[in-house]
PDB file of C-alpha atoms in Angstrom:
ATOM      1  CA  MET A 244       9.448  -9.551  -0.842  1.00 93.00           C
ATOM      2  CA  LYS A 245       7.826  -7.686   2.026  1.00 96.00           C
ATOM      3  CA  VAL A 246       4.397  -6.092   1.565  1.00 96.00           C
ATOM      4  CA  THR A 247       2.677  -3.703   3.939  1.00 94.00           C
ATOM      5  CA  ILE A 248      -1.102  -3.570   3.536  1.00 92.00           C
ATOM      6  CA  PHE A 249      -2.776  -0.427   4.815  1.00 89.00           C
ATOM      7  CA  THR A 250      -6.335  -1.204   5.774  1.00 84.00           C
ATOM      8  CA  ASP A 251      -8.961  -0.479   8.379  1.00 76.00           C
ATOM      9  CA  PHE A 252     -11.010  -3.429   7.199  1.00 73.00           C
ATOM     10  CA  ASP A 253     -13.037  -5.407   9.731  1.00 73.00           C
ATOM     11  CA  THR A 254     -12.238  -9.076   9.095  1.00 71.00           C
ATOM     12  CA  THR A 255     -15.292 -10.199  11.076  1.00 74.00           C
ATOM     13  CA  LEU A 256     -17.555  -8.625   8.430  1.00 76.00           C
ATOM     14  CA  ASN A 257     -15.715  -9.937   5.402  1.00 72.00           C
ATOM     15  CA  PRO A 258     -12.744 -12.337   5.358  1.00 83.00           C
ATOM     16  CA  TYR A 259     -11.381 -10.923   2.069  1.00 84.00           C
ATOM     17  CA  ILE A 260      -8.290  -9.232   3.484  1.00 86.00           C
ATOM     18  CA  LEU A 261      -7.220 -12.334   5.447  1.00 90.00           C
ATOM     19  CA  LEU A 262      -7.727 -14.537   2.383  1.00 91.00           C
ATOM     20  CA  PHE A 263      -5.692 -12.066   0.329  1.00 91.00           C
ATOM     21  CA  LYS A 264      -2.931 -12.088   2.958  1.00 92.00           C
ATOM     22  CA  GLY A 265      -2.912 -15.894   2.968  1.00 94.00           C
ATOM     23  CA  ALA A 266      -2.675 -16.049  -0.824  1.00 96.00           C
ATOM     24  CA  LEU A 267       0.305 -13.688  -0.797  1.00 95.00           C
ATOM     25  CA  GLU A 268       2.010 -15.653   1.969  1.00 97.00           C
ATOM     26  CA  ASN A 269       1.495 -18.878  -0.010  1.00 97.00           C
ATOM     27  CA  GLN A 270       3.602 -17.226  -2.728  1.00 96.00           C
ATOM     28  CA  GLY A 271       6.407 -16.629  -0.227  1.00 96.00           C
ATOM     29  CA  ILE A 272       5.614 -12.957   0.376  1.00 96.00           C
ATOM     30  CA  ASN A 273       5.962 -11.542   3.883  1.00 96.00           C
ATOM     31  CA  VAL A 274       2.806  -9.516   4.715  1.00 95.00           C
ATOM     32  CA  GLN A 275       2.166  -7.084   7.527  1.00 92.00           C
ATOM     33  CA  PHE A 276      -0.832  -4.863   8.285  1.00 90.00           C
ATOM     34  CA  GLU A 277      -0.779  -1.193   9.179  1.00 89.00           C
ATOM     35  CA  ARG A 278      -3.627   1.290   9.629  1.00 83.00           C
ATOM     36  CA  ASN A 279      -2.175   4.720   8.872  1.00 83.00           C
ATOM     37  CA  PHE A 280      -0.268   5.487   5.694  1.00 88.00           C
ATOM     38  CA  ASP A 281       1.367   8.804   6.432  1.00 87.00           C
ATOM     39  CA  LEU A 282       4.717  10.545   6.740  1.00 89.00           C
ATOM     40  CA  LYS A 283       5.173   9.269  10.300  1.00 90.00           C
ATOM     41  CA  TRP A 284       4.884   5.638   9.146  1.00 90.00           C
ATOM     42  CA  LEU A 285       7.137   6.271   6.171  1.00 91.00           C
ATOM     43  CA  TYR A 286       9.843   7.744   8.383  1.00 91.00           C
ATOM     44  CA  SER A 287       9.638   5.160  11.167  1.00 93.00           C
ATOM     45  CA  LYS A 288       8.760   1.911   9.359  1.00 91.00           C
ATOM     46  CA  GLY A 289       8.954   2.669   5.651  1.00 89.00           C
ATOM     47  CA  ARG A 290      12.261   0.917   5.142  1.00 89.00           C
ATOM     48  CA  SER A 291      10.743  -2.375   6.324  1.00 89.00           C
ATOM     49  CA  CYS A 292       8.861  -3.159   3.110  1.00 93.00           C
ATOM     50  CA  ASP A 293       9.264  -3.377  -0.655  1.00 95.00           C
ATOM     51  CA  CYS A 294       5.629  -2.822  -1.583  1.00 96.00           C
ATOM     52  CA  VAL A 295       2.843  -0.649  -0.164  1.00 95.00           C
ATOM     53  CA  HIS A 296      -0.709  -1.856  -0.726  1.00 93.00           C
ATOM     54  CA  LEU A 297      -3.369   0.795  -0.142  1.00 90.00           C
ATOM     55  CA  HIS A 298      -6.642  -0.936   0.643  1.00 84.00           C
ATOM     56  CA  TRP A 299      -9.663   1.078   1.716  1.00 70.00           C
ATOM     57  CA  LEU A 300      -8.648   4.722   1.395  1.00 64.00           C
ATOM     58  CA  SER A 301     -11.297   6.023   3.797  1.00 58.00           C
ATOM     59  CA  ILE A 302      -8.806   5.383   6.593  1.00 48.00           C
ATOM     60  CA  PHE A 303      -6.689   8.283   5.385  1.00 50.00           C
ATOM     61  CA  HIS A 304      -9.263  10.916   6.254  1.00 47.00           C
ATOM     62  CA  SER A 305     -11.018   9.347   9.249  1.00 51.00           C
ATOM     63  CA  PRO A 306     -10.344  10.675  12.733  1.00 49.00           C
ATOM     64  CA  SER A 307      -8.408   8.445  15.088  1.00 49.00           C
ATOM     65  CA  GLU A 308     -10.137   6.508  17.879  1.00 49.00           C
ATOM     66  CA  LYS A 309      -8.959   9.086  20.386  1.00 49.00           C
ATOM     67  CA  ASN A 310     -10.478  11.942  18.374  1.00 45.00           C
ATOM     68  CA  ARG A 311     -13.760  10.117  17.807  1.00 52.00           C
ATOM     69  CA  ARG A 312     -14.426  10.281  21.541  1.00 53.00           C
ATOM     70  CA  SER A 313     -13.453  13.929  21.951  1.00 66.00           C
ATOM     71  CA  GLN A 314     -16.378  16.321  22.286  1.00 72.00           C
ATOM     72  CA  PHE A 315     -14.134  19.188  21.222  1.00 71.00           C
ATOM     73  CA  HIS A 316     -13.193  17.331  18.043  1.00 67.00           C
ATOM     74  CA  LYS A 317     -16.871  16.627  17.299  1.00 70.00           C
ATOM     75  CA  LYS A 318     -17.633  20.342  17.563  1.00 72.00           C
ATOM     76  CA  LEU A 319     -14.699  21.244  15.370  1.00 69.00           C
ATOM     77  CA  LYS A 320     -15.634  18.602  12.840  1.00 70.00           C
ATOM     78  CA  LYS A 321     -19.011  20.287  12.350  1.00 76.00           C
ATOM     79  CA  ASN A 322     -17.358  23.597  11.435  1.00 77.00           C
ATOM     80  CA  ARG A 323     -17.085  23.648   7.651  1.00 80.00           C
ATOM     81  CA  TYR A 324     -13.916  25.772   7.639  1.00 83.00           C
ATOM     82  CA  VAL A 325     -12.104  23.538  10.086  1.00 81.00           C
ATOM     83  CA  LYS A 326     -13.218  20.474   8.111  1.00 78.00           C
ATOM     84  CA  ALA A 327     -11.974  22.033   4.871  1.00 82.00           C
ATOM     85  CA  PHE A 328      -8.555  22.827   6.379  1.00 84.00           C
ATOM     86  CA  HIS A 329      -8.350  19.353   7.930  1.00 79.00           C
ATOM     87  CA  ASP A 330      -9.181  17.712   4.602  1.00 81.00           C
ATOM     88  CA  ILE A 331      -6.650  19.863   2.735  1.00 87.00           C
ATOM     89  CA  PHE A 332      -3.854  19.067   5.196  1.00 85.00           C
ATOM     90  CA  SER A 333      -4.772  15.373   5.174  1.00 82.00           C
ATOM     91  CA  LEU A 334      -4.609  15.349   1.374  1.00 85.00           C
ATOM     92  CA  ILE A 335      -1.260  17.157   1.377  1.00 90.00           C
ATOM     93  CA  GLY A 336       0.161  14.720   3.939  1.00 87.00           C
ATOM     94  CA  PHE A 337      -1.100  11.707   1.995  1.00 88.00           C
ATOM     95  CA  THR A 338       0.249  13.105  -1.285  1.00 91.00           C
ATOM     96  CA  LEU A 339       3.680  13.759   0.226  1.00 94.00           C
ATOM     97  CA  ALA A 340       3.795  10.259   1.740  1.00 92.00           C
ATOM     98  CA  PHE A 341       2.724   8.764  -1.597  1.00 92.00           C
ATOM     99  CA  LEU A 342       5.322  10.706  -3.608  1.00 95.00           C
ATOM    100  CA  LEU A 343       8.127   9.941  -1.160  1.00 95.00           C
ATOM    101  CA  THR A 344       7.146   6.273  -1.197  1.00 94.00           C
ATOM    102  CA  LYS A 345       7.426   6.244  -4.980  1.00 94.00           C
ATOM    103  CA  LEU A 346      10.723   8.158  -4.881  1.00 94.00           C
ATOM    104  CA  THR A 347      12.208   5.524  -2.562  1.00 92.00           C
ATOM    105  CA  GLY A 348      11.518   2.930  -5.254  1.00 93.00           C
ATOM    106  CA  LYS A 349       8.712   1.059  -3.544  1.00 95.00           C
ATOM    107  CA  ILE A 350       5.926  -0.572  -5.512  1.00 94.00           C
ATOM    108  CA  VAL A 351       2.554   1.016  -4.742  1.00 93.00           C
ATOM    109  CA  VAL A 352      -0.622  -1.014  -5.243  1.00 92.00           C
ATOM    110  CA  PHE A 353      -4.095   0.435  -4.794  1.00 87.00           C
ATOM    111  CA  THR A 354      -7.170  -1.796  -4.538  1.00 82.00           C
ATOM    112  CA  VAL A 355     -10.380  -0.311  -5.908  1.00 76.00           C
ATOM    113  CA  HIS A 356     -13.437  -2.460  -5.324  1.00 69.00           C
ATOM    114  CA  ASP A 357     -16.152  -0.286  -3.768  1.00 62.00           C
ATOM    115  CA  LEU A 358     -17.476   3.102  -4.744  1.00 61.00           C
ATOM    116  CA  TYR A 359     -18.769   3.914  -1.291  1.00 60.00           C
ATOM    117  CA  ASP A 360     -17.491   3.344   2.228  1.00 55.00           C
ATOM    118  CA  PHE A 361     -20.197   1.434   4.100  1.00 52.00           C
TER     119      PHE A 361
END
């Protein structure tokens, strides 16, 4: 079985995700990490796994590294209308990727262990 774990987790702060990966690999499961669960990933790499593990959902609505440095993006991010549209389109994209993942017969696992993103 091949599992793709979607996470933006910093392993230097907490070794959980590496321990989890090791435990899965000890069971004979092939594990790979990805950061962005979206339609682009599903189209380009989605066939390469049997199971999608969503770990740390804050990554699905965070701006990319490139956008974090953009002054223009920072200004736009402060505009409540732009933020609302961005959030709506992000949710639609995530929902479509999720539904298509399920329709392709993949197992979807979601880890819930924190209420807040710190």
